Short mmCIF file of C-alpha atoms in Angstrom, two decimals:
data_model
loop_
_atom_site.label_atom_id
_atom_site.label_comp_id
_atom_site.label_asym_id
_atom_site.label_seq_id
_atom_site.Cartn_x
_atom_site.Cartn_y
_atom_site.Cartn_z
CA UNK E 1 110.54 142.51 -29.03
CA UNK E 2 107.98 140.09 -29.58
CA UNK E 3 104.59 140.40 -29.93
CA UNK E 4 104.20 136.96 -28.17
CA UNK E 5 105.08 138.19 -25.09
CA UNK E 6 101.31 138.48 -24.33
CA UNK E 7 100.96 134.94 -24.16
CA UNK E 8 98.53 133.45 -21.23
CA UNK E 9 101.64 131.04 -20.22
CA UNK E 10 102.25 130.58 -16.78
CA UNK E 11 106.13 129.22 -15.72
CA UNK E 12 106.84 129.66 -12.69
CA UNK E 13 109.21 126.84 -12.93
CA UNK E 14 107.93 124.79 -9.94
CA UNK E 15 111.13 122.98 -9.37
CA UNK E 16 109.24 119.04 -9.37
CA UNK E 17 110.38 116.71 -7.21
CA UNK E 18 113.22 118.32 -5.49
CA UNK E 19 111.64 120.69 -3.37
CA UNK E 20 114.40 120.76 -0.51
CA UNK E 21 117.40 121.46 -3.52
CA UNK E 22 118.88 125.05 -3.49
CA UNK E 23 117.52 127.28 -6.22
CA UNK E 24 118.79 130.47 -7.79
CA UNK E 25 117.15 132.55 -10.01
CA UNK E 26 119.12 135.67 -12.55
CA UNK E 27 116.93 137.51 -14.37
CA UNK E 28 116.87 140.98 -16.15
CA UNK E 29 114.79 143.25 -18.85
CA UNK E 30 115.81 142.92 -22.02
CA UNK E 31 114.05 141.05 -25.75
CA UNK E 32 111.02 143.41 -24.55
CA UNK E 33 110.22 141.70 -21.36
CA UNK E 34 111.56 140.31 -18.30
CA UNK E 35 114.22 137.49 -19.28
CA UNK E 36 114.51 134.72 -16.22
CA UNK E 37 116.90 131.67 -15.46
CA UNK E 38 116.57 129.16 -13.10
CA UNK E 39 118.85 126.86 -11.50
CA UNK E 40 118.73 124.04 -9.19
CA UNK E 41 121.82 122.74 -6.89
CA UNK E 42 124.73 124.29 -5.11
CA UNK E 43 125.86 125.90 -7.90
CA UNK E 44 125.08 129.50 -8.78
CA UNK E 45 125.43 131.74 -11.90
CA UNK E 46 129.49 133.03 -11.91
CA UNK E 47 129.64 136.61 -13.37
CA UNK E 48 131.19 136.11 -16.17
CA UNK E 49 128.82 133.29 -17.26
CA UNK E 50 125.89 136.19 -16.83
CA UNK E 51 127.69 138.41 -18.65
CA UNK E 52 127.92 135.79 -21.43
CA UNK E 53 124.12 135.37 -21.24
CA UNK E 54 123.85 139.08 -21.12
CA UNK E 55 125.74 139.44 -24.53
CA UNK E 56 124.06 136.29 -26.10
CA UNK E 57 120.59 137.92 -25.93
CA UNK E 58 122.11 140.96 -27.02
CA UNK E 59 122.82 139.32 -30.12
CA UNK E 60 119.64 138.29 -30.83
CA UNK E 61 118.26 141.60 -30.54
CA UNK E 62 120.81 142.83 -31.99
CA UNK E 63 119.91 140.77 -35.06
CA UNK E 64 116.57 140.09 -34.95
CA UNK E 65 114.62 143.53 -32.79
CA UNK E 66 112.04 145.27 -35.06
CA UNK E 67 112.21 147.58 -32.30
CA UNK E 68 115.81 148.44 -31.70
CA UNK E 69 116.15 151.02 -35.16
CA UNK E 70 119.74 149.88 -35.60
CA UNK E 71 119.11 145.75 -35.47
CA UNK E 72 119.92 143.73 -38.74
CA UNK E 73 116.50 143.28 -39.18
CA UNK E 74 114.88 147.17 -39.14
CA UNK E 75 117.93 148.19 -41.46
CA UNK E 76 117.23 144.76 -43.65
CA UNK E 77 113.66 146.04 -43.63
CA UNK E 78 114.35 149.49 -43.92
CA UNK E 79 116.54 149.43 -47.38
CA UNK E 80 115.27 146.45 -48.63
CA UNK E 81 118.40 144.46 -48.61
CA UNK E 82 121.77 143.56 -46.01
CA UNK E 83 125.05 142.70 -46.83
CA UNK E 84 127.13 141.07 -44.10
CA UNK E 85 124.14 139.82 -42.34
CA UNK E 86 125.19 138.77 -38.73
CA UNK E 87 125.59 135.33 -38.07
CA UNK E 88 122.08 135.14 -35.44
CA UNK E 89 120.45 136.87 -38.29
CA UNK E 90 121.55 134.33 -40.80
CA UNK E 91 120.47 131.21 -38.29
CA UNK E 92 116.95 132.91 -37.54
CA UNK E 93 116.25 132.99 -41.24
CA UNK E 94 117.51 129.36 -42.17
CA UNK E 95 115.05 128.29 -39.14
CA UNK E 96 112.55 129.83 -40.74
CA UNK E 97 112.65 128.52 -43.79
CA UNK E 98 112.71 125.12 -42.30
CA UNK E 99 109.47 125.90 -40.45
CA UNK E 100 107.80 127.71 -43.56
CA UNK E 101 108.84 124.67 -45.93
CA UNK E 102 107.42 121.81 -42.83
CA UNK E 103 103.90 124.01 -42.68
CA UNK E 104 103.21 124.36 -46.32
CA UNK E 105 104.02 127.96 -46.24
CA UNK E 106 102.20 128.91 -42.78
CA UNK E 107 104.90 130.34 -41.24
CA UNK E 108 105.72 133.59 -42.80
CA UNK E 109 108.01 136.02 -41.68
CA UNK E 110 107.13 138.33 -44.98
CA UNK E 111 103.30 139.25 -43.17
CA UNK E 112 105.26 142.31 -41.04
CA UNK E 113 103.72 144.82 -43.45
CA UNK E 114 100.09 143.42 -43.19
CA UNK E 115 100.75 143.30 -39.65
CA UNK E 116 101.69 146.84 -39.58
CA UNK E 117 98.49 148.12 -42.08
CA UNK E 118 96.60 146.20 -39.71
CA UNK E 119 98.21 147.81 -36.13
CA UNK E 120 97.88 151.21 -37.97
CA UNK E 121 93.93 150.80 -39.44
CA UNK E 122 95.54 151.43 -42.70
CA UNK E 123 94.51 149.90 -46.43
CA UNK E 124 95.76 146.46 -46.20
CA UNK E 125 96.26 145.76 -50.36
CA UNK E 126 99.53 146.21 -51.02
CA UNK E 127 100.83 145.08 -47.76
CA UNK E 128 98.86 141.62 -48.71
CA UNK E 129 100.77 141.79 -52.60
CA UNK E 130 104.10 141.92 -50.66
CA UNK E 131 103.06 138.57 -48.97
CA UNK E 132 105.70 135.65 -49.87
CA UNK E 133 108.83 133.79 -48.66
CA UNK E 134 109.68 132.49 -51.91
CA UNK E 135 110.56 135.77 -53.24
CA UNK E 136 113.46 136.72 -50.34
CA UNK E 137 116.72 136.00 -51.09
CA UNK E 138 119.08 134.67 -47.96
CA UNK E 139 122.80 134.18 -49.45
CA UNK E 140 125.22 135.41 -49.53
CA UNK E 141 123.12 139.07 -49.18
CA UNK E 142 119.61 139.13 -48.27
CA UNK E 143 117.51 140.34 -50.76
CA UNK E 144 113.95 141.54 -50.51
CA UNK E 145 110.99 141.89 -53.23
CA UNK E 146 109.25 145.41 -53.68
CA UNK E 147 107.57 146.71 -50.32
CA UNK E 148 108.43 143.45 -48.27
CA UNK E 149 109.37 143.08 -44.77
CA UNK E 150 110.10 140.72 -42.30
CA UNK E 151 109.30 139.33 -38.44
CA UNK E 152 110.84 137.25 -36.98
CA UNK E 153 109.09 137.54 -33.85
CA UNK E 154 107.25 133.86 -34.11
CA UNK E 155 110.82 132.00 -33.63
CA UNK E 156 113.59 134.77 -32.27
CA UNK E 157 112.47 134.42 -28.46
CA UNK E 158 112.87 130.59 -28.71
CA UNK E 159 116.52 131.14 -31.01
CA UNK E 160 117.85 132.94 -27.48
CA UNK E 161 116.31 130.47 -25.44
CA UNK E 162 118.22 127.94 -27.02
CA UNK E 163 121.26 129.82 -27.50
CA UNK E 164 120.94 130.29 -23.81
CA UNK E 165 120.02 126.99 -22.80
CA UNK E 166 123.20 125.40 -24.90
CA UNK E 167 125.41 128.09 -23.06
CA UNK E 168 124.33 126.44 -19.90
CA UNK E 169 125.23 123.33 -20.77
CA UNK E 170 128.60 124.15 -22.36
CA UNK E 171 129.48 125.23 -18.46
CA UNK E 172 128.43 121.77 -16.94
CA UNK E 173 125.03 122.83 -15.36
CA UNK E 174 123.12 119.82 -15.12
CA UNK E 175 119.31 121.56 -13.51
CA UNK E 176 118.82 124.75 -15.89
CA UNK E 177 115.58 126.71 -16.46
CA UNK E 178 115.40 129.24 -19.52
CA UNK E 179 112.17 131.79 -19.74
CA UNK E 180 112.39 133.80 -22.23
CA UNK E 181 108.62 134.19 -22.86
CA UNK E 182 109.45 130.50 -24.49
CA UNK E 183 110.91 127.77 -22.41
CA UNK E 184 113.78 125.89 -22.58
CA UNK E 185 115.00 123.31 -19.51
CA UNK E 186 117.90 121.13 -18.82
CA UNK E 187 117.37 118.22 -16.76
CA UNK E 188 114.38 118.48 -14.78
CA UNK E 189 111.73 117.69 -14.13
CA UNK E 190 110.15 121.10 -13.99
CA UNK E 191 106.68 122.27 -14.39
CA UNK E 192 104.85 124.75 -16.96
CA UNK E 193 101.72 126.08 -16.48
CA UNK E 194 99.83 126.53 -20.13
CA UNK E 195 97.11 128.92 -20.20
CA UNK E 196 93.80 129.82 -22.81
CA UNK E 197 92.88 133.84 -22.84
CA UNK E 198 89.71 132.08 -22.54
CA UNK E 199 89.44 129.16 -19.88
CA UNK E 200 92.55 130.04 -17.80
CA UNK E 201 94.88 127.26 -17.28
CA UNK E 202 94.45 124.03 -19.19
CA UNK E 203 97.52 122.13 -18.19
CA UNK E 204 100.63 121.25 -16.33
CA UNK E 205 103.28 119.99 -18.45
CA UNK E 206 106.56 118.57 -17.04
CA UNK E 207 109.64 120.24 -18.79
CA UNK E 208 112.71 117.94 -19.05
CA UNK E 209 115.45 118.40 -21.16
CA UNK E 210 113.29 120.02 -23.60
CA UNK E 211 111.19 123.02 -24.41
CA UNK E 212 107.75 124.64 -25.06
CA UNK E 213 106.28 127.49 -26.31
CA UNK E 214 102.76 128.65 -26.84
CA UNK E 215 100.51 130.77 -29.15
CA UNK E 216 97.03 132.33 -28.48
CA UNK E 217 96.18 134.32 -31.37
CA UNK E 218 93.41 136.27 -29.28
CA UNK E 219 96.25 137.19 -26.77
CA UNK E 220 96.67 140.31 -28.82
CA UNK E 221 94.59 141.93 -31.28
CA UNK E 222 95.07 144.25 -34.51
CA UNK E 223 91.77 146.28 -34.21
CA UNK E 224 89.18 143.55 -34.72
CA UNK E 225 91.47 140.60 -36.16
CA UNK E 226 93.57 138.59 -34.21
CA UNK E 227 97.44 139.05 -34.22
CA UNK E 228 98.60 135.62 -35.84
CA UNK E 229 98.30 136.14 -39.71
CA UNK E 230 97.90 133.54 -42.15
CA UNK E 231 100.11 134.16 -45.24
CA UNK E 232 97.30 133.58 -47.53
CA UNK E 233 94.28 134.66 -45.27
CA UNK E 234 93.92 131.60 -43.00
CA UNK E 235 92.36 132.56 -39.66
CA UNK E 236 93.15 130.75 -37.01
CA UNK E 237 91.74 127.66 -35.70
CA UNK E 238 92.29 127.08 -32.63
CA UNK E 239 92.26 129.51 -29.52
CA UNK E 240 95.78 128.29 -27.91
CA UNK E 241 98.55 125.70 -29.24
CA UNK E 242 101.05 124.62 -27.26
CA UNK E 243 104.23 122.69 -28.91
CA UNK E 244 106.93 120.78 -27.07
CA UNK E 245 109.78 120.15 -29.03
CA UNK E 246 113.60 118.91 -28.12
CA UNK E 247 114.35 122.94 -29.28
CA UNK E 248 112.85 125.90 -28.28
CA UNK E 249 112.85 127.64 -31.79
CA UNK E 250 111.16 125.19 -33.30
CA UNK E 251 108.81 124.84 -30.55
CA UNK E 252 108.06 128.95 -30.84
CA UNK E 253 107.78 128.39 -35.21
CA UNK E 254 105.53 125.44 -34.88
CA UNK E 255 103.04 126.62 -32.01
CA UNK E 256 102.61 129.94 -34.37
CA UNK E 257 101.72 127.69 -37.38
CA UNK E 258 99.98 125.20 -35.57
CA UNK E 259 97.70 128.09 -34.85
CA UNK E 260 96.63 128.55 -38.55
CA UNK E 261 96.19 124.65 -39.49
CA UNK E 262 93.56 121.98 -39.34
CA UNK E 263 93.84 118.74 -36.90
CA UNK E 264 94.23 116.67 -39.93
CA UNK E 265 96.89 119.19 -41.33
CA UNK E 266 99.03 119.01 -37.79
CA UNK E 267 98.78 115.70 -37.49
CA UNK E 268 100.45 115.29 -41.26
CA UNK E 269 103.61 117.97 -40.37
CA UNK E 270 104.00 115.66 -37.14
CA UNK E 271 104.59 112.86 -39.06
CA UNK E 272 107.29 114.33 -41.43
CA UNK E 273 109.02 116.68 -38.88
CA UNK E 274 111.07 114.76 -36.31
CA UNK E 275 111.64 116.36 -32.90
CA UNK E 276 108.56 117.93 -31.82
CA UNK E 277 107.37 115.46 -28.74
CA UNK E 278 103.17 116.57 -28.02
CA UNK E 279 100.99 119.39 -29.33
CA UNK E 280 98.55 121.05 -26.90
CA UNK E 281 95.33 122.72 -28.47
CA UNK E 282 92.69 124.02 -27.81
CA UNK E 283 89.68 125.05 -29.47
CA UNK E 284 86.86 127.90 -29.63
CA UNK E 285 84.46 125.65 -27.99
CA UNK E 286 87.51 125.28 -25.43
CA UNK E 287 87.91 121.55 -25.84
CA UNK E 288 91.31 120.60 -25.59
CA UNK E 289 93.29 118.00 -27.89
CA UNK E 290 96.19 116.66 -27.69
CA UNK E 291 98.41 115.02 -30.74
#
């Protein structure tokens, strides 16, 4: 489902500090890739609760899957427009907005076409004239502009981590790990491992309560370009962000816009956007930063 999922990001959710408590782990296929949670104590997943995280992530795909021909999203795409739009749907795109407004417009979900000209070596014009936010329409029905399409693959993974993660906690589990290629913990501590394509791993960060996600444009590549497109042509700066936020979708939307900014320029979102805790970066000399 997402094209994140090649990430360098190591988790093997190294349960810190509590190395004699009883762990279990549940995990399955599905939102393209292997789908893990991880739970400390006595206490082990009942079936109906995995069931309920079954169907949850169902949801999301369900809403969100440019891969899954009868999602939301591949019919919104397909006729240009949705009525009805599922609830997930409706969430995903609100989020997105948010992050789009907070970044100046670097977070996109309309590049899908360019990413597609690009995947398929084809003429990339009018894929680029279909470029822009401002011209979908959310509510009540979503309305697209002529030849646009949309991804949401920079913030669903984190969405289902959350949605997962707040399912969790609903039950009373106290020790929670969610991977869902983005990361998502109750309690804790527990450890991530954050990788560069580049330099390997570049640090250990300590998960509590909160969430991270990461982006490495050169993870994947579209021909000769990398796979994180900037609305207006910005190439990346950095080789790898990593954003910890209180929320895992905004953690997934910010480390994919991160990607495409200046130091100056992240350090300015920081100070208007509450909730997001440290940024991670590194850049193509492999020095790392942190803000």
């Amino acid at each position: 489902m997402k094209r994140r999922r090649f990430l360098f990001i190591a988790a093997a959710a190294a349960f810190s500090g509590a190395a004699r408590a009883e762990n279990t782990t549940w995990q399955t296929d599905m939102l393209g890739g292997t789908v893990r949670v991880d739970l400390r104590g006595t206490r082990g997943l009942a079936q109906d609760i995995v069931g309920r995280i079954g169907s949850t992530i169902a949801e999301v795909e369900a809403a969100a899957s440019l891969f899954k021909t009868g999602s939301a999203l591949s019919r919104l795409n397909a006729a240009g427009h949705l009525d009805d739009p599922p609830p997930a749907l409706l969430d995903l795109l609100r989020l997105a907005n948010h992050v789009h407004q907070a970044t100046a417009g670097r977070f996109d979900p309309t590049v899908q076409p360019l990413w597609r000209a690009l995947a398929q070596a084809r003429d990339v014009t009018e894929a680029q004239a279909a470029i822009g936010w401002e011209r979908v329409r959310i509510e009540p029905s979503i309305q697209l502009a002529h030849g646009q399409a949309l991804t949401l693959n920079g913030i669903a993974q984190g969405y289902a981590a959350d949605r997962v993660r707040r399912l969790l906690l609903e039950e009373g589990y106290a020790q929670a790990f969610v991977d869902m290629g983005e990361f998502a913990a109750i309690g804790g501590p527990f450890s991530v491992a954050v990788e560069d394509p580049a330099l390997g791993q570049i640090a250990t960060r300590r998960l509590a309560g909160n969430a991270i996600a990461t982006s490495s444009p050169s993870a994947m590549m579209l021909g000769t370009g990398f796979h994180i497109l900037g609305p207006r042509g910005e190439r990346p700066c950095w080789s790898t962000i990593s954003v910890e936020a209180e929320s895992a979708a905004m953690a997934d939307g910010f480390s994919t816009a991160f990607c495409l900014m200046t130091r100056d320029e992240i350090r300015a979102t920081l100070r208007r956007v509450p909730g997001i805790t440290r940024v991670t970066a590194v850049d193509e000399a492999g020095d790392v930063s942190t803000f």
